[in-house]
Short mmCIF file of C-alpha atoms and ligand atoms in Angstrom, two decimals:
data_model
loop_
_atom_site.label_atom_id
_atom_site.label_comp_id
_atom_site.label_asym_id
_atom_site.label_seq_id
_atom_site.Cartn_x
_atom_site.Cartn_y
_atom_site.Cartn_z
CA UNK A 1 -77.83 2.93 108.77
CA UNK A 2 -79.12 2.78 103.93
CA UNK A 3 -76.54 0.26 103.38
CA UNK A 4 -76.08 2.12 99.56
CA UNK A 5 -75.31 5.49 100.68
CA UNK A 6 -72.15 5.08 99.50
CA UNK A 7 -72.04 3.68 96.37
CA UNK A 8 -71.14 4.54 93.38
CA UNK A 9 -74.78 3.93 91.30
CA UNK A 10 -77.31 3.38 88.05
CA UNK A 11 -80.73 5.68 88.25
CA UNK A 12 -83.00 4.61 86.40
CA UNK A 13 -85.55 7.06 85.60
CA UNK A 14 -88.22 5.70 84.50
CA UNK A 15 -91.65 5.89 82.07
CA UNK A 16 -93.47 2.54 82.19
CA UNK A 17 -91.38 0.33 80.22
CA UNK A 18 -93.27 -3.58 81.23
CA UNK A 19 -89.19 -4.16 80.80
CA UNK A 20 -87.71 -1.52 82.78
CA UNK A 21 -86.72 -3.47 86.13
CA UNK A 22 -84.90 -5.51 83.65
CA UNK A 23 -82.55 -2.19 82.78
CA UNK A 24 -82.23 -2.35 87.10
CA UNK A 25 -81.39 -5.88 87.42
CA UNK A 26 -79.29 -6.81 84.65
CA UNK A 27 -76.99 -3.62 85.57
CA UNK A 28 -77.21 -5.41 89.44
CA UNK A 29 -75.79 -8.70 87.88
CA UNK A 30 -72.59 -6.26 86.24
CA UNK A 31 -72.32 -5.91 90.61
CA UNK A 32 -72.86 -2.59 89.80
CA UNK A 33 -76.11 -0.94 91.96
CA UNK A 34 -79.23 0.22 90.84
CA UNK A 35 -82.27 2.65 91.32
CA UNK A 36 -85.31 2.69 89.53
CA UNK A 37 -86.87 6.48 90.31
CA UNK A 38 -90.28 8.44 88.46
CA UNK A 39 -90.00 12.17 87.03
CA UNK A 40 -91.41 13.08 90.38
CA UNK A 41 -88.54 11.13 92.87
CA UNK A 42 -86.16 13.30 90.44
CA UNK A 43 -86.94 15.55 92.31
CA UNK A 44 -86.16 15.17 95.33
CA UNK A 45 -82.84 14.12 95.10
CA UNK A 46 -80.16 16.48 96.60
CA UNK A 47 -76.57 14.94 95.75
CA UNK A 48 -75.38 13.73 92.81
CA UNK A 49 -72.45 12.52 94.45
CA UNK A 50 -72.31 9.87 93.77
CA UNK A 51 -74.97 8.71 90.84
CA UNK A 52 -72.52 8.32 87.69
CA UNK A 53 -74.98 7.17 85.44
CA UNK A 54 -78.13 8.13 84.63
CA UNK A 55 -81.21 5.82 81.84
CA UNK A 56 -84.43 6.94 80.48
CA UNK A 57 -85.95 3.68 80.62
CA UNK A 58 -89.27 3.33 77.21
CA UNK A 59 -92.37 4.48 77.87
CA UNK A 60 -95.92 4.19 75.74
CA UNK A 61 -95.22 8.08 75.66
CA UNK A 62 -95.03 9.42 72.60
CA UNK A 63 -93.27 12.75 72.67
CA UNK A 64 -95.21 13.24 69.49
CA UNK A 65 -98.55 15.01 71.40
CA UNK A 66 -98.63 18.18 72.57
CA UNK A 67 -97.59 16.82 76.37
CA UNK A 68 -95.03 14.26 77.05
CA UNK A 69 -93.21 13.56 80.60
CA UNK A 70 -89.74 15.26 80.37
CA UNK A 71 -86.91 15.21 82.48
CA UNK A 72 -85.99 18.47 83.36
CA UNK A 73 -82.47 20.62 81.49
CA UNK A 74 -80.90 20.45 83.98
CA UNK A 75 -80.22 16.89 84.10
CA UNK A 76 -78.13 17.40 81.15
CA UNK A 77 -75.85 19.93 82.77
CA UNK A 78 -74.03 16.91 85.18
CA UNK A 79 -71.92 15.81 83.56
CA UNK A 80 -73.27 12.44 84.12
CA UNK A 81 -73.29 10.58 81.43
CA UNK A 82 -77.32 8.56 80.21
CA UNK A 83 -78.47 6.65 77.32
CA UNK A 84 -81.43 7.12 75.98
CA UNK A 85 -83.65 3.38 75.20
CA UNK A 86 -86.56 3.81 73.56
CA UNK A 87 -89.16 5.73 74.54
CA UNK A 88 -85.39 7.69 76.42
CA UNK A 89 -83.87 7.41 72.89
CA UNK A 90 -86.42 9.87 71.42
CA UNK A 91 -86.74 12.06 74.38
CA UNK A 92 -83.04 12.93 74.09
CA UNK A 93 -83.70 13.54 70.23
CA UNK A 94 -85.90 16.44 70.89
CA UNK A 95 -84.37 18.07 73.79
CA UNK A 96 -81.11 18.53 71.57
CA UNK A 97 -82.98 19.48 68.26
CA UNK A 98 -84.24 16.36 66.72
CA UNK A 99 -86.60 14.72 65.30
CA UNK A 100 -89.29 12.94 66.55
CA UNK A 101 -91.70 10.79 63.97
CA UNK A 102 -95.13 9.08 64.45
CA UNK A 103 -94.16 5.83 63.10
CA UNK A 104 -96.28 4.54 59.97
CA UNK A 105 -99.61 2.88 60.68
CA UNK A 106 -97.45 0.01 61.38
CA UNK A 107 -95.54 -0.97 65.26
CA UNK A 108 -91.44 -2.49 64.46
CA UNK A 109 -91.40 -4.84 67.03
CA UNK A 110 -90.12 -7.37 66.93
CA UNK A 111 -86.07 -9.14 65.89
CA UNK A 112 -84.42 -6.90 63.80
CA UNK A 113 -80.82 -6.75 62.26
CA UNK A 114 -78.67 -4.45 63.62
CA UNK A 115 -76.05 -2.58 60.84
CA UNK A 116 -72.87 -1.85 62.07
CA UNK A 117 -71.90 2.76 60.76
CA UNK A 118 -69.46 4.21 63.31
CA UNK A 119 -67.23 2.85 66.52
CA UNK A 120 -68.77 3.56 69.82
CA UNK A 121 -67.08 3.18 73.66
CA UNK A 122 -70.67 2.29 74.21
CA UNK A 123 -70.81 -0.87 71.29
CA UNK A 124 -67.09 -2.36 72.46
CA UNK A 125 -67.31 -6.18 71.64
CA UNK A 126 -70.58 -5.97 70.31
CA UNK A 127 -72.02 -6.46 67.07
CA UNK A 128 -71.45 -9.94 66.21
CA UNK A 129 -69.72 -11.32 63.39
CA UNK A 130 -72.75 -13.04 62.14
CA UNK A 131 -76.56 -11.30 61.55
CA UNK A 132 -76.96 -9.32 64.34
CA UNK A 133 -80.41 -9.53 65.36
CA UNK A 134 -81.44 -7.19 68.01
CA UNK A 135 -85.46 -6.72 69.79
CA UNK A 136 -87.28 -3.74 68.80
CA UNK A 137 -90.76 -2.29 70.10
CA UNK A 138 -92.35 1.41 69.66
CA UNK A 139 -94.36 3.57 66.84
CA UNK A 140 -92.39 6.46 67.39
CA UNK A 141 -88.43 6.76 65.81
CA UNK A 142 -85.32 9.61 65.63
CA UNK A 143 -86.40 10.59 62.32
CA UNK A 144 -83.18 14.05 62.41
CA UNK A 145 -80.23 13.62 64.70
CA UNK A 146 -79.59 16.37 67.33
CA UNK A 147 -76.96 18.24 67.29
CA UNK A 148 -73.94 17.57 68.21
CA UNK A 149 -74.70 14.17 67.53
CA UNK A 150 -73.40 10.32 65.85
CA UNK A 151 -75.20 8.04 64.06
CA UNK A 152 -73.48 4.58 65.19
CA UNK A 153 -75.56 1.69 64.29
CA UNK A 154 -79.69 1.49 61.88
CA UNK A 155 -81.80 -0.77 61.10
CA UNK A 156 -83.81 -1.01 57.76
CA UNK A 157 -86.68 0.78 59.41
CA UNK A 158 -84.77 3.18 62.35
CA UNK A 159 -82.01 4.33 61.11
CA UNK A 160 -80.64 6.40 63.58
CA UNK A 161 -81.29 3.37 65.85
CA UNK A 162 -77.93 4.45 68.46
CA UNK A 163 -76.57 7.77 68.67
CA UNK A 164 -74.11 9.66 70.21
CA UNK A 165 -72.96 12.56 71.79
CA UNK A 166 -69.10 11.64 73.25
CA UNK A 167 -68.78 14.75 74.54
CA UNK A 168 -70.89 14.85 76.52
CA UNK A 169 -71.46 11.56 76.99
CA UNK A 170 -75.16 10.60 75.96
CA UNK A 171 -76.14 8.29 73.93
CA UNK A 172 -79.59 6.89 72.83
CA UNK A 173 -80.23 3.42 72.17
CA UNK A 174 -83.76 2.65 69.58
CA UNK A 175 -83.81 -1.18 70.85
CA UNK A 176 -84.40 -2.86 73.84
CA UNK A 177 -80.50 -4.31 74.87
CA UNK A 178 -82.12 -5.38 78.36
CA UNK A 179 -84.37 -8.12 76.70
CA UNK A 180 -81.95 -11.08 76.13
CA UNK A 181 -83.20 -11.37 72.61
CA UNK A 182 -81.27 -9.11 71.49
CA UNK A 183 -76.95 -10.16 71.33
CA UNK A 184 -74.80 -9.10 73.18
CA UNK A 185 -77.18 -6.74 74.77
CA UNK A 186 -75.95 -7.46 78.46
CA UNK A 187 -72.50 -5.66 76.16
CA UNK A 188 -73.86 -2.07 75.88
CA UNK A 189 -75.37 -2.00 79.63
CA UNK A 190 -72.40 -2.72 80.55
CA UNK A 191 -70.06 -1.23 78.27
CA UNK A 192 -72.27 2.18 79.85
CA UNK A 193 -71.94 1.15 83.05
CA UNK A 194 -68.21 0.82 82.99
CA UNK A 195 -66.32 2.70 80.13
CA UNK A 196 -68.54 5.39 79.70
CA UNK A 197 -70.00 5.28 83.59
CA UNK A 198 -66.63 4.28 85.36
CA UNK A 199 -68.72 2.88 88.07
CA UNK A 200 -67.64 0.29 90.63
CA UNK A 201 -68.89 -2.82 91.63
CA UNK A 202 -69.57 -2.39 94.88
CA UNK A 203 -72.96 -4.06 94.73
CA UNK A 204 -73.14 -7.76 96.37
CA UNK A 205 -76.19 -10.16 97.30
CA UNK A 206 -74.56 -9.36 100.42
CA UNK A 207 -74.86 -6.53 101.04
CA UNK A 208 -79.16 -6.60 99.32
CA UNK A 209 -79.63 -9.14 102.18
CA UNK A 210 -78.54 -6.41 104.94
CA UNK A 211 -79.82 -3.45 104.01
CA UNK A 212 -83.29 -5.89 104.12
CA UNK A 213 -82.74 -6.70 107.46
CA UNK A 214 -82.30 -3.32 108.15
CA UNK A 215 -85.64 -2.36 106.52
CA UNK A 216 -87.76 -4.64 108.93
CA UNK A 217 -86.15 -4.46 111.87
CA UNK A 218 -86.32 -0.41 111.00
CA UNK A 219 -90.19 -0.90 110.72
CA UNK A 220 -91.14 -3.90 112.86
CA UNK A 221 -89.46 -2.33 115.70
CA UNK A 222 -91.24 -4.28 118.57
CA UNK A 223 -93.87 -5.62 116.58
CA UNK A 224 -94.62 -8.60 115.75
CA UNK A 225 -94.47 -10.60 112.03
CA UNK A 226 -96.87 -13.43 110.89
CA UNK A 227 -94.36 -14.44 107.92
CA UNK A 228 -97.06 -16.76 105.04
CA UNK A 229 -94.55 -19.72 104.10
CA UNK A 230 -95.60 -22.13 101.75
CA UNK A 231 -91.82 -24.08 101.21
CA UNK A 232 -91.44 -22.82 97.78
CA UNK A 233 -88.03 -20.37 97.49
CA UNK A 234 -89.91 -17.24 98.15
CA UNK A 235 -91.58 -17.63 101.01
CA UNK A 236 -88.66 -19.43 102.62
CA UNK A 237 -86.30 -16.50 102.06
CA UNK A 238 -88.46 -14.68 103.77
CA UNK A 239 -89.00 -16.43 106.23
CA UNK A 240 -84.96 -16.62 106.93
CA UNK A 241 -84.65 -13.26 106.18
CA UNK A 242 -86.54 -11.73 108.75
CA UNK A 243 -85.96 -14.40 111.69
CA UNK A 244 -81.95 -12.94 110.82
CA UNK A 245 -84.19 -9.57 111.92
CA UNK A 246 -87.17 -9.77 114.49
CA UNK A 247 -85.63 -13.05 115.81
CA UNK A 248 -88.76 -14.02 118.76
CA UNK A 249 -91.00 -11.52 117.40
CA UNK A 250 -91.82 -13.25 114.44
CA UNK A 251 -94.64 -15.93 113.71
CA UNK A 252 -94.58 -18.25 110.23
CA UNK A 253 -97.96 -19.40 109.63
CA UNK A 254 -98.41 -22.59 106.63
CA UNK A 255 -101.93 -22.26 105.94
CA UNK A 256 -102.88 -26.12 104.97
CA UNK A 257 -105.22 -25.53 102.14
CA UNK A 258 -105.57 -28.57 101.21
CA UNK A 259 -104.29 -27.76 97.87
CA UNK A 260 -100.56 -28.09 97.75
CA UNK A 261 -98.86 -30.79 96.57
CA UNK A 262 -98.18 -34.20 97.34
CA UNK A 263 -96.63 -34.68 100.97
CA UNK A 264 -95.34 -31.63 100.09
CA UNK A 265 -96.97 -29.40 103.66
CA UNK A 266 -95.29 -32.34 106.93
CA UNK A 267 -91.84 -32.01 104.66
CA UNK A 268 -92.10 -28.15 104.73
CA UNK A 269 -93.58 -28.10 108.26
CA UNK A 270 -90.62 -30.58 109.29
CA UNK A 271 -87.98 -29.18 107.75
CA UNK A 272 -89.37 -25.00 108.75
CA UNK A 273 -89.12 -26.83 112.53
CA UNK A 274 -86.43 -28.43 112.80
CA UNK A 275 -84.01 -27.35 110.08
CA UNK A 276 -84.51 -24.17 110.81
CA UNK A 277 -86.10 -23.42 114.33
CA UNK A 278 -88.33 -21.21 113.14
CA UNK A 279 -91.45 -20.78 114.70
CA UNK A 280 -93.45 -22.16 112.54
CA UNK A 281 -97.76 -22.88 113.78
CA UNK A 282 -99.91 -24.84 111.58
CA UNK A 283 -103.74 -23.74 110.05
CA UNK A 284 -105.60 -27.06 108.89
CA UNK A 285 -107.99 -24.63 106.63
CA UNK A 286 -108.73 -27.20 103.65
CA UNK A 287 -112.34 -27.12 104.87
CA UNK A 288 -113.58 -23.32 103.69
CA UNK A 289 -110.87 -23.73 101.09
CA UNK A 290 -113.14 -26.51 99.37
CA UNK A 291 -115.53 -25.00 100.79
CA UNK A 292 -115.82 -21.42 98.81
CA UNK A 293 -114.08 -22.80 95.83
CA UNK A 294 -116.86 -25.20 95.31
CA UNK A 295 -118.93 -24.76 92.08
CA UNK A 296 -116.22 -21.64 90.92
CA UNK A 297 -114.66 -22.05 87.75
CA UNK A 298 -113.15 -18.82 87.05
CA UNK A 299 -109.98 -19.11 86.73
CA UNK A 300 -109.99 -14.98 88.25
CA UNK A 301 -113.01 -15.39 90.48
CA UNK A 302 -110.99 -18.86 92.27
CA UNK A 303 -107.67 -16.12 92.84
CA UNK A 304 -109.17 -13.61 94.49
CA UNK A 305 -111.29 -16.73 96.75
CA UNK A 306 -108.20 -18.06 97.55
CA UNK A 307 -106.13 -14.20 98.37
CA UNK A 308 -109.34 -13.65 100.38
CA UNK A 309 -109.39 -16.95 102.46
CA UNK A 310 -105.58 -16.39 103.15
CA UNK A 311 -105.69 -13.07 104.84
CA UNK A 312 -108.67 -13.61 106.75
CA UNK A 313 -106.89 -17.08 108.51
CA UNK A 314 -104.18 -13.79 108.81
CA UNK A 315 -105.62 -11.84 110.64
CA UNK A 316 -107.70 -14.32 112.03
CA UNK A 317 -105.11 -15.22 113.79
CA UNK A 318 -103.50 -11.45 115.02
CA UNK A 319 -106.17 -10.50 116.33
CA UNK A 320 -104.67 -13.16 119.06
CA UNK A 321 -101.89 -10.58 119.47
CA UNK A 322 -102.54 -6.77 119.31
CA UNK A 323 -98.84 -6.39 118.46
CA UNK A 324 -98.79 -8.29 115.20
CA UNK A 325 -99.42 -5.25 113.11
CA UNK A 326 -97.09 -6.87 109.28
CA UNK A 327 -97.72 -9.71 107.39
CA UNK A 328 -94.75 -11.15 105.79
CA UNK A 329 -94.70 -12.16 102.22
CA UNK A 330 -92.31 -13.26 99.41
CA UNK A 331 -93.86 -11.31 96.25
CA UNK A 332 -90.95 -11.76 93.35
CA UNK A 333 -91.01 -8.36 90.88
CA UNK A 334 -92.36 -10.45 88.09
CA UNK A 335 -95.89 -11.11 90.56
CA UNK A 336 -96.79 -7.22 90.37
CA UNK A 337 -96.39 -6.15 87.01
CA UNK A 338 -98.45 -9.74 85.91
CA UNK A 339 -101.35 -8.29 88.20
CA UNK A 340 -101.30 -5.08 87.75
CA UNK A 341 -103.96 -4.19 85.58
CA UNK A 342 -103.43 -1.24 81.80
CA UNK A 343 -105.85 1.09 84.51
CA UNK A 344 -104.22 0.99 87.40
CA UNK A 345 -100.69 0.87 85.77
CA UNK A 346 -98.98 0.70 82.40
CA UNK A 347 -98.42 -2.86 82.20
CA UNK A 348 -101.97 -4.23 81.31
CA UNK A 349 -102.90 -6.92 83.52
CA UNK A 350 -102.66 -10.60 83.60
CA UNK A 351 -103.64 -12.45 86.00
CA UNK A 352 -103.92 -11.87 89.71
CA UNK A 353 -100.51 -13.29 92.06
CA UNK A 354 -102.83 -14.14 94.77
CA UNK A 355 -100.08 -12.93 96.84
CA UNK A 356 -100.97 -9.08 94.97
CA UNK A 357 -103.71 -8.60 93.05
CA UNK A 358 -105.82 -11.64 94.61
CA UNK A 359 -105.35 -10.00 97.84
CA UNK A 360 -108.27 -7.82 99.01
CA UNK A 361 -108.27 -3.64 99.07
CA UNK A 362 -108.91 -4.46 102.74
CA UNK A 363 -106.63 -5.14 105.08
CA UNK A 364 -105.85 -4.74 109.11
CA UNK A 365 -102.38 -5.63 108.46
CA UNK A 366 -99.81 -3.87 107.10
CA UNK A 367 -97.28 -6.11 104.01
CA UNK A 368 -93.54 -6.17 104.14
CA UNK A 369 -92.84 -7.81 100.57
CA UNK A 370 -88.86 -8.32 100.35
CA UNK A 371 -87.77 -9.47 97.37
CA UNK A 372 -90.37 -7.70 96.01
CA UNK A 373 -88.15 -5.47 93.40
CA UNK A 374 -86.26 -9.30 92.92
CA UNK A 375 -86.56 -11.34 89.72
CA UNK A 376 -86.43 -15.28 90.99
CA UNK A 377 -83.38 -15.74 90.49
CA UNK A 378 -82.04 -13.35 92.54
CA UNK A 379 -84.38 -14.25 95.07
CA UNK A 380 -82.99 -18.05 95.40
CA UNK A 381 -79.34 -16.31 95.94
CA UNK A 382 -80.09 -14.59 99.02
CA UNK A 383 -81.86 -17.40 99.86
CA UNK A 384 -78.29 -19.35 99.21
CA UNK A 385 -76.44 -16.46 101.77
CA UNK A 386 -79.15 -17.06 104.63
CA UNK A 387 -78.13 -19.90 104.54
CA UNK A 388 -80.49 -22.03 102.59
CA UNK A 389 -80.57 -25.48 101.37
CA UNK A 390 -79.63 -27.00 97.60
CA UNK A 391 -83.41 -28.53 98.12
CA UNK A 392 -85.78 -25.84 98.83
CA UNK A 393 -83.34 -23.08 96.52
CA UNK A 394 -83.71 -25.08 93.53
CA UNK A 395 -87.56 -25.55 94.34
CA UNK A 396 -88.78 -25.36 90.68
CA UNK A 397 -91.50 -22.43 91.10
CA UNK A 398 -95.37 -23.17 92.74
CA UNK A 399 -98.18 -20.50 92.49
CA UNK A 400 -99.72 -19.13 96.29
CA UNK A 401 -103.31 -20.00 94.74
CA UNK A 402 -101.46 -24.27 94.81
CA UNK A 403 -103.46 -26.55 92.45
CA UNK A 404 -106.27 -24.98 92.77
CA UNK A 405 -106.15 -23.03 89.21
CA UNK A 406 -104.04 -26.51 88.31
CA UNK A 407 -107.61 -28.74 87.93
CA UNK A 408 -109.22 -26.37 85.65
CA UNK A 409 -112.79 -25.01 86.18
CA UNK A 410 -114.46 -26.72 89.39
CA UNK A 411 -112.16 -28.15 92.10
CA UNK A 412 -112.80 -30.47 93.98
CA UNK A 413 -111.20 -32.79 97.05
CA UNK A 414 -111.66 -35.88 94.04
CA UNK A 415 -110.07 -33.68 91.56
CA UNK A 416 -106.77 -31.86 94.08
CA UNK A 417 -106.07 -35.99 95.28
CA UNK A 418 -106.09 -37.52 91.44
CA UNK A 419 -103.63 -34.22 90.75
CA UNK A 420 -101.47 -34.93 93.74
CA UNK A 421 -100.61 -38.18 92.17
CA UNK A 422 -99.91 -37.24 88.51
CA UNK A 423 -97.59 -34.61 90.17
CA UNK A 424 -96.28 -36.93 92.19
CA UNK A 425 -94.89 -39.44 89.22
CA UNK A 426 -93.96 -36.55 86.80
CA UNK A 427 -91.89 -34.85 89.91
CA UNK A 428 -90.72 -38.38 90.83
CA UNK A 429 -89.25 -39.05 87.25
CA UNK A 430 -87.91 -35.79 86.33
CA UNK A 431 -85.10 -35.90 89.16
CA UNK A 432 -84.59 -39.93 88.45
CA UNK A 433 -83.88 -38.97 85.59
CA UNK A 434 -81.42 -35.39 85.50
CA UNK A 435 -83.86 -32.92 83.95
CA UNK A 436 -85.66 -31.68 87.67
CA UNK A 437 -82.27 -29.07 87.52
CA UNK A 438 -83.09 -28.22 83.80
CA UNK A 439 -86.35 -27.55 83.46
CA UNK A 440 -86.85 -23.70 84.52
CA UNK A 441 -90.54 -24.95 86.01
CA UNK A 442 -92.29 -27.88 85.64
CA UNK A 443 -96.08 -29.91 86.75
CA UNK A 444 -98.88 -31.84 86.31
CA UNK A 445 -102.56 -30.54 86.16
CA UNK A 446 -106.30 -31.72 85.53
CA UNK A 447 -108.88 -30.37 82.00
CA UNK A 448 -111.90 -30.72 83.12
CA UNK A 449 -113.34 -33.16 80.35
CA UNK A 450 -113.33 -37.02 80.48
CA UNK A 451 -112.34 -39.19 76.89
CA UNK A 452 -112.83 -41.98 75.14
CA UNK A 453 -110.15 -44.95 75.73
CA UNK A 454 -109.64 -48.45 75.81
CA UNK A 455 -108.26 -50.82 78.47
CA UNK A 456 -108.04 -54.69 78.01
CA UNK A 457 -110.49 -55.19 76.99
CA UNK A 458 -112.05 -52.10 78.24
CA UNK A 459 -114.05 -48.65 77.48
CA UNK A 460 -112.68 -46.23 79.33
CA UNK A 461 -113.82 -42.56 80.40
CA UNK A 462 -112.03 -40.89 82.37
CA UNK A 463 -110.55 -37.23 81.97
CA UNK A 464 -107.09 -36.29 80.37
CA UNK A 465 -104.17 -34.72 82.83
CA UNK A 466 -101.56 -32.15 81.32
CA UNK A 467 -97.97 -31.77 81.68
CA UNK A 468 -96.36 -29.05 81.39
CA UNK A 469 -92.74 -27.94 81.06
CA UNK A 470 -90.68 -24.77 80.69
CA UNK A 471 -87.49 -22.80 80.06
CA UNK A 472 -87.30 -19.45 81.53
CA UNK A 473 -84.79 -16.80 82.79
CA UNK A 474 -88.17 -14.97 84.97
CA UNK A 475 -90.81 -16.93 84.91
CA UNK A 476 -91.41 -13.68 82.02
CA UNK A 477 -91.47 -15.13 79.21
CA UNK A 478 -90.72 -19.27 78.68
CA UNK A 479 -89.97 -21.74 76.22
CA UNK A 480 -91.96 -25.71 76.36
CA UNK A 481 -89.39 -27.76 77.28
CA UNK A 482 -87.84 -30.18 74.66
CA UNK A 483 -88.21 -34.06 76.24
CA UNK A 484 -87.50 -36.68 74.75
CA UNK A 485 -89.47 -39.14 72.73
CA UNK A 486 -88.24 -42.03 75.51
CA UNK A 487 -89.06 -39.68 78.58
CA UNK A 488 -92.71 -38.78 77.33
CA UNK A 489 -93.64 -42.61 76.47
CA UNK A 490 -92.67 -43.86 80.58
CA UNK A 491 -94.63 -41.02 81.87
CA UNK A 492 -97.31 -41.39 80.09
CA UNK A 493 -97.62 -45.18 81.27
CA UNK A 494 -96.59 -44.35 84.12
CA UNK A 495 -99.44 -41.84 85.20
CA UNK A 496 -101.86 -44.33 82.92
CA UNK A 497 -101.00 -46.90 84.74
CA UNK A 498 -100.09 -45.72 88.65
CA UNK A 499 -103.63 -42.91 88.01
CA UNK A 500 -106.60 -44.27 89.19
CA UNK A 501 -109.07 -41.44 86.40
CA UNK A 502 -106.48 -41.05 84.24
CA UNK A 503 -106.56 -42.35 80.30
CA UNK A 504 -104.82 -39.62 78.99
CA UNK A 505 -101.79 -37.68 78.73
CA UNK A 506 -100.81 -34.52 76.43
CA UNK A 507 -97.75 -32.55 76.04
CA UNK A 508 -98.33 -28.49 76.45
CA UNK A 509 -95.66 -26.85 73.60
CA UNK A 510 -97.66 -23.42 74.18
CA UNK A 511 -94.74 -20.52 74.82
CA UNK A 512 -95.43 -17.64 77.29
CA UNK A 513 -95.78 -15.12 75.05
CA UNK A 514 -98.24 -15.95 73.76
CA UNK A 515 -99.73 -18.29 76.86
CA UNK A 516 -98.28 -18.39 80.27
CA UNK A 517 -97.12 -20.78 83.37
CA UNK A 518 -99.89 -21.14 84.57
CA UNK A 519 -103.24 -22.59 81.72
CA UNK A 520 -105.10 -20.45 84.68
P1 XMP B 601 -98.16 -16.87 85.27
O1 XMP B 601 -98.54 -17.95 84.84
O2 XMP B 601 -98.52 -15.82 84.79
O3 XMP B 601 -97.16 -17.68 85.86
O4 XMP B 601 -97.32 -16.81 83.34
C1 XMP B 601 -95.36 -17.45 86.61
C2 XMP B 601 -94.71 -17.07 87.41
O5 XMP B 601 -95.43 -17.11 88.50
C3 XMP B 601 -95.77 -17.73 88.78
N1 XMP B 601 -97.16 -17.79 89.14
C4 XMP B 601 -97.19 -17.02 90.63
N2 XMP B 601 -97.33 -17.12 91.71
N3 XMP B 601 -98.72 -16.44 92.90
C5 XMP B 601 -97.52 -17.12 92.80
O6 XMP B 601 -97.04 -16.33 94.08
C6 XMP B 601 -99.21 -16.98 92.00
O7 XMP B 601 -101.16 -16.93 92.52
C7 XMP B 601 -99.00 -17.39 91.28
N4 XMP B 601 -99.58 -17.43 89.71
C8 XMP B 601 -98.94 -17.58 88.94
C9 XMP B 601 -96.53 -18.87 87.61
O8 XMP B 601 -96.43 -20.27 88.31
C10 XMP B 601 -94.49 -18.80 87.37
O9 XMP B 601 -93.63 -19.44 88.05
#
């Protein structure tokens, strides 16, 4: 049974913007079901009864070309409220006799001040008393207002930044309300879905749980599934969900790559066997991981090697039982978006997350990725609803390739051991000082260079370690965490005194962008 069939929903037609999923996520945060579809999929929708609103996303296309992705005119006749964002407003403009021009040479990009021109339901309780900034990222702009529309707000560069046709319930916004850089952007989305579309709050994380469980049961039937369990939040949530769905047909496999944090592996293994009573199998593969990584220093190569090795281990296991047909893993939406390439998708490739882009092209096992539409905090909510402990739910994200991408350059067991010690000191201090929960992700990395120092009366020549701690909402953007000087002093002393092989500690003060959270 489709859990969501009889619920009010908002559909988002995706024109390829990197942040389309954020629109869906904002709508879910307000308790309303949302579904992202492509233009092609629109044709197959037969029943529009429960579709309360339609959002046209941003995207890289331009309506100033002769050919551009357009929505069928019939969609405007359905009397369903429509909101166009960025490329979406330009589509609306062109369909109602407005004009869109290619922007001047420079793009309007970043924070811009917004000016109110007229009251609208869409902007109810939206404006701030002080300067109101919105996030722009566009080149084209609407230069002539479409027929039947009114101007609601402007910026210096885009006089027609918010427009509406109240009677037809069609709205357009040039900036991105879905990103956190837009002040009160979520209020615009909230007003659209509740005041304009009158959608009912019928979506809960619990319904997502039921949906996933049902889908897994229908797909897997009586076959068996290997679940790649690392003990991180995402794979733990997947393991518990899969267990609820298929019980004895689930085989959780923990691969000891030798690249995990100190003691983490044994602790996780015991927790999942004893507390959650899962069928967990442990495979020690550290030797082969170190062997294949020997002398490799390119980050993408490391990621690919690790991705391949994981699959090799799982496929070897699957040969032991003919019924094993699937591999379940905890891929999240941001993992997918950052692993896509400029040619394969509209968003450009940043790095191959091992459980997505790092996988070999040919695999015998079929993938099950129940969290691939969700963001980290949504996965955490789901974890809570399947009874995952607070300790695991609140665990900072940890990348699939593990410490291999935190020992920069060539990976050796000795360097991993040094890094495990540093990381352990750092994370324990964060917990002791009540900082762990305030930080979205923290870790230590080992830099592949040595520097000169002095200890006692002797010269030292040892490695530098880097510590990183970031605040973030979903890992797609991040700011570095502002530690007090005392804490940094303490950490530096503890690491240098406690770990042989390190004589210098640096703190990374780069945000994302321009940096990424991991260094490789
Ligand atoms: P970046 O470094 O891309 O990281 O800013 C964003 C988030 O993703 C995590 N990350 C990974 N997670 N497999 C994963 O499961 C990977 O290969 C991988 N690479 C990065 C990273 O730790 C951060 O939370």
